[in-house]
Amino acid sequence: MHIVQVGMEYDVLKENNRIANSNYRLLKENGIKTIELMGSIGSGKTALIIKLAERLRNKGLNVCAIAGDVTGEDDQRRMEGSGLTAVNCNTGHECHLDANLVKKCLDKIDLDKYDVVFIENVGNLVCPADFPLGADYRVVVISTTEGDDMVRKHHDIFLHSDVAVLNKMDISDAVGVDPDVILGDYRKLTGGLKTMYTCSVKTEKGIDEIISVLGL
Ligand code: MG
Ligand code: ZN
């Protein structure tokens, strides 16, 4: 029984990768740069997307977002409220987006019109790691409010992402978290090869650096 389950899981992941590749090609054919954001509920994914999109729109770029959640349209509404065009993407039960769901959202977007698409994954630090969606960059967002052990507890998501961001730097003292512990864990995990970027969406500190790291 266990072997059968493992086999099924393998097929699901293989099929997801196939669709992710086709999403990637579709986005590239349309000259679109795509950024996926992963992270826990409350890490600041939506706020970061809204902030980055604001900067990009000021540069004259056309930006759109896919708001992934299990249920509800809260994030899509927040995005639309900031002037960002957003498509809602509910998984129903699943705790992660998959490439097929993203494909269905891309079908609803007039890809001719956009330069950049943000994809906000469901708030979860575990299974999104296994399901690439076809983005140029997978970004993991954590915040100081989540404690100093996030990297030690969630190796996979950090190893499967291209860029890691530590948000809510402005309140690290108030929540009693030393950012250097988190940054040190990340350096250790990535063999000293990668740096976690720090920011505060609220004060806008570090936002420019993230834009430049993502080549936006
Ligand atoms: Mg959100
Ligand atoms: Zn999941």
PDB file of C-alpha atoms and ligand atoms in Angstrom:
ATOM      1  CA  MET A   1       0.000   0.000   0.000  1.00  0.00           C
ATOM      2  CA  HIS A   2       2.738   2.379   0.960  1.00  0.00           C
ATOM      3  CA  ILE A   3       4.598   1.717  -2.311  1.00  0.00           C
ATOM      4  CA  VAL A   4       1.478   2.441  -4.358  1.00  0.00           C
ATOM      5  CA  GLN A   5       1.041   5.755  -2.567  1.00  0.00           C
ATOM      6  CA  VAL A   6       4.615   6.754  -3.233  1.00  0.00           C
ATOM      7  CA  GLY A   7       4.141   5.891  -6.907  1.00  0.00           C
ATOM      8  CA  MET A   8       0.992   7.980  -7.169  1.00  0.00           C
ATOM      9  CA  GLU A   9       2.700  10.877  -5.500  1.00  0.00           C
ATOM     10  CA  TYR A  10       5.551  10.627  -7.984  1.00  0.00           C
ATOM     11  CA  ASP A  11       3.125  10.761 -10.939  1.00  0.00           C
ATOM     12  CA  VAL A  12       1.367  13.793  -9.485  1.00  0.00           C
ATOM     13  CA  LEU A  13       4.662  15.637  -9.078  1.00  0.00           C
ATOM     14  CA  LYS A  14       5.810  14.651 -12.574  1.00  0.00           C
ATOM     15  CA  GLU A  15       2.567  15.888 -14.122  1.00  0.00           C
ATOM     16  CA  ASN A  16       2.825  19.106 -12.111  1.00  0.00           C
ATOM     17  CA  ASN A  17       6.345  19.700 -13.415  1.00  0.00           C
ATOM     18  CA  ARG A  18       5.182  19.130 -16.992  1.00  0.00           C
ATOM     19  CA  ILE A  19       2.429  21.759 -16.655  1.00  0.00           C
ATOM     20  CA  ALA A  20       4.801  24.126 -14.810  1.00  0.00           C
ATOM     21  CA  ASN A  21       7.190  23.939 -17.783  1.00  0.00           C
ATOM     22  CA  SER A  22       4.360  24.736 -20.149  1.00  0.00           C
ATOM     23  CA  ASN A  23       3.267  27.691 -17.943  1.00  0.00           C
ATOM     24  CA  TYR A  24       6.845  28.934 -17.993  1.00  0.00           C
ATOM     25  CA  ARG A  25       7.002  28.738 -21.799  1.00  0.00           C
ATOM     26  CA  LEU A  26       3.643  30.502 -22.174  1.00  0.00           C
ATOM     27  CA  LEU A  27       4.768  33.324 -19.881  1.00  0.00           C
ATOM     28  CA  LYS A  28       8.093  33.670 -21.696  1.00  0.00           C
ATOM     29  CA  GLU A  29       6.379  33.737 -25.117  1.00  0.00           C
ATOM     30  CA  ASN A  30       4.420  36.702 -23.804  1.00  0.00           C
ATOM     31  CA  GLY A  31       7.524  38.431 -22.456  1.00  0.00           C
ATOM     32  CA  ILE A  32       6.310  38.178 -18.874  1.00  0.00           C
ATOM     33  CA  LYS A  33       8.481  37.953 -15.803  1.00  0.00           C
ATOM     34  CA  THR A  34       6.818  35.881 -13.090  1.00  0.00           C
ATOM     35  CA  ILE A  35       7.515  35.940  -9.371  1.00  0.00           C
ATOM     36  CA  GLU A  36       5.980  33.400  -6.991  1.00  0.00           C
ATOM     37  CA  LEU A  37       5.758  34.203  -3.275  1.00  0.00           C
ATOM     38  CA  MET A  38       5.527  31.449  -0.676  1.00  0.00           C
ATOM     39  CA  GLY A  39       5.335  31.786   3.102  1.00  0.00           C
ATOM     40  CA  SER A  40       3.152  31.353   6.177  1.00  0.00           C
ATOM     41  CA  ILE A  41      -0.134  33.125   6.775  1.00  0.00           C
ATOM     42  CA  GLY A  42       0.790  36.557   8.123  1.00  0.00           C
ATOM     43  CA  SER A  43       4.370  36.664   6.823  1.00  0.00           C
ATOM     44  CA  GLY A  44       3.456  39.603   4.603  1.00  0.00           C
ATOM     45  CA  LYS A  45       3.236  38.043   1.129  1.00  0.00           C
ATOM     46  CA  THR A  46       0.237  40.095   0.026  1.00  0.00           C
ATOM     47  CA  ALA A  47       1.638  43.319   1.475  1.00  0.00           C
ATOM     48  CA  LEU A  48       4.997  42.711  -0.221  1.00  0.00           C
ATOM     49  CA  ILE A  49       3.341  42.023  -3.586  1.00  0.00           C
ATOM     50  CA  ILE A  50       1.288  45.215  -3.258  1.00  0.00           C
ATOM     51  CA  LYS A  51       4.410  47.222  -2.393  1.00  0.00           C
ATOM     52  CA  LEU A  52       6.550  45.747  -5.187  1.00  0.00           C
ATOM     53  CA  ALA A  53       3.724  46.185  -7.705  1.00  0.00           C
ATOM     54  CA  GLU A  54       3.323  49.826  -6.673  1.00  0.00           C
ATOM     55  CA  ARG A  55       7.021  50.469  -7.380  1.00  0.00           C
ATOM     56  CA  LEU A  56       6.868  48.646 -10.701  1.00  0.00           C
ATOM     57  CA  ARG A  57       3.759  50.501 -11.827  1.00  0.00           C
ATOM     58  CA  ASN A  58       5.556  53.759 -11.018  1.00  0.00           C
ATOM     59  CA  LYS A  59       8.295  52.585 -13.384  1.00  0.00           C
ATOM     60  CA  GLY A  60       5.646  52.216 -16.086  1.00  0.00           C
ATOM     61  CA  LEU A  61       5.363  48.418 -15.986  1.00  0.00           C
ATOM     62  CA  ASN A  62       2.030  46.626 -16.275  1.00  0.00           C
ATOM     63  CA  VAL A  63       1.585  44.272 -13.355  1.00  0.00           C
ATOM     64  CA  CYS A  64      -0.981  41.655 -12.438  1.00  0.00           C
ATOM     65  CA  ALA A  65      -1.270  39.149  -9.599  1.00  0.00           C
ATOM     66  CA  ILE A  66      -2.763  35.741  -8.915  1.00  0.00           C
ATOM     67  CA  ALA A  67      -4.018  35.518  -5.317  1.00  0.00           C
ATOM     68  CA  GLY A  68      -3.909  31.936  -4.082  1.00  0.00           C
ATOM     69  CA  ASP A  69      -5.854  30.885  -0.997  1.00  0.00           C
ATOM     70  CA  VAL A  70      -7.835  27.862   0.147  1.00  0.00           C
ATOM     71  CA  THR A  71     -11.060  29.871   0.246  1.00  0.00           C
ATOM     72  CA  GLY A  72     -12.136  33.490   0.100  1.00  0.00           C
ATOM     73  CA  GLU A  73     -11.176  36.550  -1.861  1.00  0.00           C
ATOM     74  CA  ASP A  74      -9.542  38.635   0.871  1.00  0.00           C
ATOM     75  CA  ASP A  75      -6.115  38.925  -0.735  1.00  0.00           C
ATOM     76  CA  GLN A  76      -7.529  39.586  -4.181  1.00  0.00           C
ATOM     77  CA  ARG A  77      -9.657  42.388  -2.699  1.00  0.00           C
ATOM     78  CA  ARG A  78      -6.651  43.900  -0.897  1.00  0.00           C
ATOM     79  CA  MET A  79      -4.659  43.818  -4.124  1.00  0.00           C
ATOM     80  CA  GLU A  80      -7.472  45.332  -6.182  1.00  0.00           C
ATOM     81  CA  GLY A  81      -7.940  47.965  -3.470  1.00  0.00           C
ATOM     82  CA  SER A  82      -4.333  49.071  -4.024  1.00  0.00           C
ATOM     83  CA  GLY A  83      -4.919  49.427  -7.752  1.00  0.00           C
ATOM     84  CA  LEU A  84      -3.300  46.098  -8.678  1.00  0.00           C
ATOM     85  CA  THR A  85      -5.214  43.886 -11.104  1.00  0.00           C
ATOM     86  CA  ALA A  86      -5.645  40.488  -9.459  1.00  0.00           C
ATOM     87  CA  VAL A  87      -7.191  37.130 -10.262  1.00  0.00           C
ATOM     88  CA  ASN A  88      -8.465  35.028  -7.362  1.00  0.00           C
ATOM     89  CA  CYS A  89      -7.342  31.404  -7.184  1.00  0.00           C
ATOM     90  CA  ASN A  90      -8.996  29.188  -4.562  1.00  0.00           C
ATOM     91  CA  THR A  91      -7.718  25.655  -4.088  1.00  0.00           C
ATOM     92  CA  GLY A  92     -10.896  24.505  -2.268  1.00  0.00           C
ATOM     93  CA  HIS A  93      -9.117  22.040   0.019  1.00  0.00           C
ATOM     94  CA  GLU A  94      -5.462  21.908  -0.967  1.00  0.00           C
ATOM     95  CA  CYS A  95      -2.888  23.774   1.090  1.00  0.00           C
ATOM     96  CA  HIS A  96      -0.780  24.717  -1.954  1.00  0.00           C
ATOM     97  CA  LEU A  97      -1.208  25.927  -5.515  1.00  0.00           C
ATOM     98  CA  ASP A  98      -0.343  23.549  -8.323  1.00  0.00           C
ATOM     99  CA  ALA A  99       0.690  24.273 -11.890  1.00  0.00           C
ATOM    100  CA  ASN A 100      -2.685  23.265 -13.299  1.00  0.00           C
ATOM    101  CA  LEU A 101      -4.559  25.758 -11.100  1.00  0.00           C
ATOM    102  CA  VAL A 102      -2.128  28.470 -12.171  1.00  0.00           C
ATOM    103  CA  LYS A 103      -2.626  27.488 -15.814  1.00  0.00           C
ATOM    104  CA  LYS A 104      -6.389  28.033 -15.390  1.00  0.00           C
ATOM    105  CA  CYS A 105      -5.712  31.489 -13.926  1.00  0.00           C
ATOM    106  CA  LEU A 106      -3.327  32.375 -16.743  1.00  0.00           C
ATOM    107  CA  ASP A 107      -6.158  31.518 -19.176  1.00  0.00           C
ATOM    108  CA  LYS A 108      -8.203  34.292 -17.540  1.00  0.00           C
ATOM    109  CA  ILE A 109      -5.436  36.906 -17.905  1.00  0.00           C
ATOM    110  CA  ASP A 110      -4.858  38.896 -21.071  1.00  0.00           C
ATOM    111  CA  LEU A 111      -1.138  38.064 -21.147  1.00  0.00           C
ATOM    112  CA  ASP A 112      -0.486  40.574 -23.946  1.00  0.00           C
ATOM    113  CA  LYS A 113      -1.132  43.367 -21.487  1.00  0.00           C
ATOM    114  CA  TYR A 114       1.353  42.529 -18.721  1.00  0.00           C
ATOM    115  CA  ASP A 115       5.089  42.716 -18.071  1.00  0.00           C
ATOM    116  CA  VAL A 116       5.131  41.157 -14.613  1.00  0.00           C
ATOM    117  CA  VAL A 117       2.878  38.597 -12.906  1.00  0.00           C
ATOM    118  CA  PHE A 118       3.056  37.870  -9.181  1.00  0.00           C
ATOM    119  CA  ILE A 119       1.713  34.573  -7.875  1.00  0.00           C
ATOM    120  CA  GLU A 120       0.880  34.416  -4.179  1.00  0.00           C
ATOM    121  CA  ASN A 121       0.841  30.832  -2.978  1.00  0.00           C
ATOM    122  CA  VAL A 122      -1.384  29.566  -0.156  1.00  0.00           C
ATOM    123  CA  GLY A 123      -0.005  30.355   3.314  1.00  0.00           C
ATOM    124  CA  ASN A 124       2.042  27.224   3.981  1.00  0.00           C
ATOM    125  CA  LEU A 125       5.741  26.450   4.307  1.00  0.00           C
ATOM    126  CA  VAL A 126       5.631  22.736   3.530  1.00  0.00           C
ATOM    127  CA  CYS A 127       4.114  21.422   0.298  1.00  0.00           C
ATOM    128  CA  PRO A 128       4.457  24.475  -1.991  1.00  0.00           C
ATOM    129  CA  ALA A 129       8.130  23.452  -2.132  1.00  0.00           C
ATOM    130  CA  ASP A 130       7.214  20.337  -4.141  1.00  0.00           C
ATOM    131  CA  PHE A 131       4.982  22.090  -6.655  1.00  0.00           C
ATOM    132  CA  PRO A 132       6.763  24.514  -8.965  1.00  0.00           C
ATOM    133  CA  LEU A 133       4.294  26.670 -10.888  1.00  0.00           C
ATOM    134  CA  GLY A 134       6.381  27.984 -13.778  1.00  0.00           C
ATOM    135  CA  ALA A 135       7.662  31.251 -12.305  1.00  0.00           C
ATOM    136  CA  ASP A 136      11.089  32.772 -12.999  1.00  0.00           C
ATOM    137  CA  TYR A 137      11.704  33.218  -9.290  1.00  0.00           C
ATOM    138  CA  ARG A 138      10.349  31.383  -6.290  1.00  0.00           C
ATOM    139  CA  VAL A 139      10.562  33.700  -3.286  1.00  0.00           C
ATOM    140  CA  VAL A 140      10.011  32.560   0.293  1.00  0.00           C
ATOM    141  CA  VAL A 141       8.862  35.282   2.706  1.00  0.00           C
ATOM    142  CA  ILE A 142       9.149  34.857   6.458  1.00  0.00           C
ATOM    143  CA  SER A 143       8.778  37.477   9.176  1.00  0.00           C
ATOM    144  CA  THR A 144      10.437  38.177  12.503  1.00  0.00           C
ATOM    145  CA  THR A 145       7.089  37.526  14.229  1.00  0.00           C
ATOM    146  CA  GLU A 146       7.351  33.839  13.345  1.00  0.00           C
ATOM    147  CA  GLY A 147      10.278  33.272  15.721  1.00  0.00           C
ATOM    148  CA  ASP A 148      13.976  32.642  15.107  1.00  0.00           C
ATOM    149  CA  ASP A 149      13.653  28.939  14.239  1.00  0.00           C
ATOM    150  CA  MET A 150      11.897  29.123  10.851  1.00  0.00           C
ATOM    151  CA  VAL A 151      14.942  28.118   8.793  1.00  0.00           C
ATOM    152  CA  ARG A 152      15.843  25.270  11.141  1.00  0.00           C
ATOM    153  CA  LYS A 153      12.275  23.921  10.960  1.00  0.00           C
ATOM    154  CA  HIS A 154      11.617  24.251   7.236  1.00  0.00           C
ATOM    155  CA  HIS A 155      14.717  23.309   5.247  1.00  0.00           C
ATOM    156  CA  ASP A 156      12.842  22.249   2.105  1.00  0.00           C
ATOM    157  CA  ILE A 157      11.093  25.508   1.330  1.00  0.00           C
ATOM    158  CA  PHE A 158      14.355  27.448   1.685  1.00  0.00           C
ATOM    159  CA  LEU A 159      16.246  24.970  -0.481  1.00  0.00           C
ATOM    160  CA  HIS A 160      13.514  25.018  -3.170  1.00  0.00           C
ATOM    161  CA  SER A 161      13.320  28.813  -3.400  1.00  0.00           C
ATOM    162  CA  ASP A 162      15.559  31.190  -5.333  1.00  0.00           C
ATOM    163  CA  VAL A 163      15.271  34.158  -2.996  1.00  0.00           C
ATOM    164  CA  ALA A 164      14.541  34.338   0.740  1.00  0.00           C
ATOM    165  CA  VAL A 165      13.154  37.454   2.410  1.00  0.00           C
ATOM    166  CA  LEU A 166      12.891  38.264   6.116  1.00  0.00           C
ATOM    167  CA  ASN A 167      10.068  40.783   6.595  1.00  0.00           C
ATOM    168  CA  LYS A 168       8.905  42.893   9.582  1.00  0.00           C
ATOM    169  CA  MET A 169      12.436  43.920  10.529  1.00  0.00           C
ATOM    170  CA  ASP A 170      10.950  47.051  12.140  1.00  0.00           C
ATOM    171  CA  ILE A 171       9.405  44.999  14.971  1.00  0.00           C
ATOM    172  CA  SER A 172      12.087  42.369  15.583  1.00  0.00           C
ATOM    173  CA  ASP A 173      12.964  43.953  18.952  1.00  0.00           C
ATOM    174  CA  ALA A 174       9.340  44.127  20.031  1.00  0.00           C
ATOM    175  CA  VAL A 175       8.833  40.416  19.360  1.00  0.00           C
ATOM    176  CA  GLY A 176      12.190  39.503  20.891  1.00  0.00           C
ATOM    177  CA  VAL A 177      13.710  37.943  17.795  1.00  0.00           C
ATOM    178  CA  ASP A 178      17.319  38.419  16.751  1.00  0.00           C
ATOM    179  CA  PRO A 179      17.344  38.559  12.919  1.00  0.00           C
ATOM    180  CA  ASP A 180      21.018  37.553  12.891  1.00  0.00           C
ATOM    181  CA  VAL A 181      20.080  34.091  14.172  1.00  0.00           C
ATOM    182  CA  ILE A 182      17.726  33.586  11.209  1.00  0.00           C
ATOM    183  CA  LEU A 183      20.207  35.013   8.696  1.00  0.00           C
ATOM    184  CA  GLY A 184      22.947  32.808  10.152  1.00  0.00           C
ATOM    185  CA  ASP A 185      20.784  29.666   9.913  1.00  0.00           C
ATOM    186  CA  TYR A 186      20.039  30.463   6.277  1.00  0.00           C
ATOM    187  CA  ARG A 187      23.696  31.003   5.441  1.00  0.00           C
ATOM    188  CA  LYS A 188      24.532  27.692   7.102  1.00  0.00           C
ATOM    189  CA  LEU A 189      21.724  25.851   5.267  1.00  0.00           C
ATOM    190  CA  THR A 190      22.842  27.202   1.892  1.00  0.00           C
ATOM    191  CA  GLY A 191      26.485  26.430   2.559  1.00  0.00           C
ATOM    192  CA  GLY A 192      27.333  30.111   2.907  1.00  0.00           C
ATOM    193  CA  LEU A 193      26.374  30.651  -0.726  1.00  0.00           C
ATOM    194  CA  LYS A 194      23.174  32.614  -0.287  1.00  0.00           C
ATOM    195  CA  THR A 195      22.061  35.660   1.653  1.00  0.00           C
ATOM    196  CA  MET A 196      18.600  36.211   3.038  1.00  0.00           C
ATOM    197  CA  TYR A 197      17.314  39.698   2.227  1.00  0.00           C
ATOM    198  CA  THR A 198      15.778  41.742   5.008  1.00  0.00           C
ATOM    199  CA  CYS A 199      12.972  44.247   4.674  1.00  0.00           C
ATOM    200  CA  SER A 200      10.053  45.960   6.276  1.00  0.00           C
ATOM    201  CA  VAL A 201       7.136  46.357   3.939  1.00  0.00           C
ATOM    202  CA  LYS A 202       5.736  48.878   6.420  1.00  0.00           C
ATOM    203  CA  THR A 203       8.747  51.237   6.488  1.00  0.00           C
ATOM    204  CA  GLU A 204       9.764  50.259   2.913  1.00  0.00           C
ATOM    205  CA  LYS A 205      13.326  49.563   4.070  1.00  0.00           C
ATOM    206  CA  GLY A 206      14.934  46.917   1.850  1.00  0.00           C
ATOM    207  CA  ILE A 207      12.253  47.009  -0.842  1.00  0.00           C
ATOM    208  CA  ASP A 208      14.541  48.505  -3.496  1.00  0.00           C
ATOM    209  CA  GLU A 209      17.094  45.769  -2.908  1.00  0.00           C
ATOM    210  CA  ILE A 210      14.456  43.061  -3.417  1.00  0.00           C
ATOM    211  CA  ILE A 211      13.397  44.697  -6.680  1.00  0.00           C
ATOM    212  CA  SER A 212      16.965  44.657  -7.878  1.00  0.00           C
ATOM    213  CA  VAL A 213      17.603  41.055  -6.766  1.00  0.00           C
ATOM    214  CA  LEU A 214      14.548  39.979  -8.755  1.00  0.00           C
ATOM    215  CA  GLY A 215      15.811  41.903 -11.777  1.00  0.00           C
ATOM    216  CA  LEU A 216      12.600  43.943 -11.934  1.00  0.00           C
TER     217      LEU A 216
HETATM  218 MG    MG B   1      -1.847  36.795   1.710  1.00  0.00          MG
HETATM  219 ZN    ZN B   2      -0.324  21.318   0.291  1.00  0.00          ZN
END
